[in-house]
Amino acid sequence: MEKFPSLNIDATVEIKCKDKKESRAIHDSLLPDNIDIPKNLKLDMKMANSSVSLEIKFSSSAVEVKNIETLLNTFDELMEHTGIIKNVIKND
């Protein structure tokens, strides 16, 4: 498997919500995504009024391609879950 030099990635995503109720629903619904996360990933979530901030940190001393895919898949899953939550709230 192809190896890369050490790599650190810090990304922050701010999800704008229509109100505090929506931001609370998104925050609380994403909490289970922070359980059993791969050891080279760290996810911190913060809620502030009508937004949710997701801070994703990735680090590895010898990154394999599949580890980078894990980071991308985790991010994709968080965005997919956020979209689903917003659609459910919109239809309630």
Short mmCIF file of C-alpha atoms in Angstrom, two decimals:
data_model
loop_
_atom_site.label_atom_id
_atom_site.label_comp_id
_atom_site.label_asym_id
_atom_site.label_seq_id
_atom_site.Cartn_x
_atom_site.Cartn_y
_atom_site.Cartn_z
CA MET A 1 0.00 0.00 0.00
CA GLU A 2 1.33 3.45 -0.88
CA LYS A 3 2.78 5.42 2.06
CA PHE A 4 2.85 9.18 2.56
CA PRO A 5 4.86 11.32 4.99
CA SER A 6 3.27 12.36 8.26
CA LEU A 7 0.12 14.34 7.79
CA ASN A 8 -2.01 16.59 9.99
CA ILE A 9 -5.33 17.97 8.82
CA ASP A 10 -7.52 20.32 10.83
CA ALA A 11 -10.88 21.25 9.35
CA THR A 12 -13.73 23.27 10.78
CA VAL A 13 -17.23 23.18 9.33
CA GLU A 14 -19.88 25.61 10.49
CA ILE A 15 -23.46 24.51 9.87
CA LYS A 16 -25.82 27.48 9.76
CA CYS A 17 -29.27 26.72 11.10
CA LYS A 18 -32.56 28.60 11.00
CA ASP A 19 -32.80 28.76 14.79
CA LYS A 20 -31.46 27.39 18.08
CA LYS A 21 -33.94 24.49 18.01
CA GLU A 22 -32.56 23.26 14.69
CA SER A 23 -28.95 23.63 15.85
CA ARG A 24 -29.74 21.68 19.04
CA ALA A 25 -31.38 18.88 17.00
CA ILE A 26 -28.38 18.65 14.65
CA HIS A 27 -25.85 18.77 17.49
CA ASP A 28 -27.64 16.12 19.56
CA SER A 29 -28.26 13.87 16.56
CA LEU A 30 -24.58 13.94 15.55
CA LEU A 31 -23.30 13.06 19.05
CA PRO A 32 -23.38 9.29 18.36
CA ASP A 33 -21.07 9.91 15.36
CA ASN A 34 -18.39 10.85 17.89
CA ILE A 35 -18.39 7.34 19.43
CA ASP A 36 -15.91 4.69 18.24
CA ILE A 37 -14.23 7.15 15.91
CA PRO A 38 -10.91 5.90 14.47
CA LYS A 39 -7.93 6.62 16.73
CA ASN A 40 -6.26 9.00 14.28
CA LEU A 41 -9.39 11.19 14.08
CA LYS A 42 -10.79 13.60 16.63
CA LEU A 43 -14.20 15.24 16.35
CA ASP A 44 -15.27 18.16 18.53
CA MET A 45 -18.76 19.60 18.19
CA LYS A 46 -19.91 22.94 19.54
CA MET A 47 -23.28 24.58 19.40
CA ALA A 48 -23.66 28.36 19.41
CA ASN A 49 -27.13 29.84 19.02
CA SER A 50 -28.17 29.04 15.47
CA SER A 51 -25.10 27.16 14.28
CA VAL A 52 -23.15 23.97 14.91
CA SER A 53 -19.38 23.87 14.57
CA LEU A 54 -17.64 20.59 13.73
CA GLU A 55 -13.88 20.49 14.27
CA ILE A 56 -12.26 17.46 12.66
CA LYS A 57 -8.59 16.71 13.36
CA PHE A 58 -6.64 14.01 11.58
CA SER A 59 -3.07 13.03 12.29
CA SER A 60 -0.83 10.14 11.49
CA SER A 61 2.90 9.60 11.31
CA ALA A 62 2.69 7.15 8.41
CA VAL A 63 -0.57 7.68 6.57
CA GLU A 64 -1.84 4.94 4.31
CA VAL A 65 -4.28 5.76 1.55
CA LYS A 66 -7.10 3.94 3.39
CA ASN A 67 -6.63 6.24 6.43
CA ILE A 68 -7.20 9.31 4.28
CA GLU A 69 -10.29 7.60 2.88
CA THR A 70 -11.49 7.10 6.48
CA LEU A 71 -11.19 10.86 7.04
CA LEU A 72 -13.11 11.61 3.85
CA ASN A 73 -15.76 8.99 4.62
CA THR A 74 -16.22 10.37 8.14
CA PHE A 75 -16.68 13.89 6.80
CA ASP A 76 -19.07 12.66 4.11
CA GLU A 77 -21.10 10.75 6.70
CA LEU A 78 -21.37 13.82 8.96
CA MET A 79 -22.61 15.95 6.06
CA GLU A 80 -25.07 13.26 4.95
CA HIS A 81 -26.48 12.93 8.48
CA THR A 82 -26.77 16.71 8.76
CA GLY A 83 -28.76 16.83 5.51
CA ILE A 84 -31.08 14.07 6.70
CA ILE A 85 -31.65 15.82 10.03
CA LYS A 86 -32.43 19.13 8.28
CA ASN A 87 -34.93 17.37 5.99
CA VAL A 88 -36.65 15.65 8.91
CA ILE A 89 -36.94 18.92 10.84
CA LYS A 90 -38.21 20.74 7.73
CA ASN A 91 -40.95 18.13 7.25
CA ASP A 92 -42.05 18.13 10.90
#
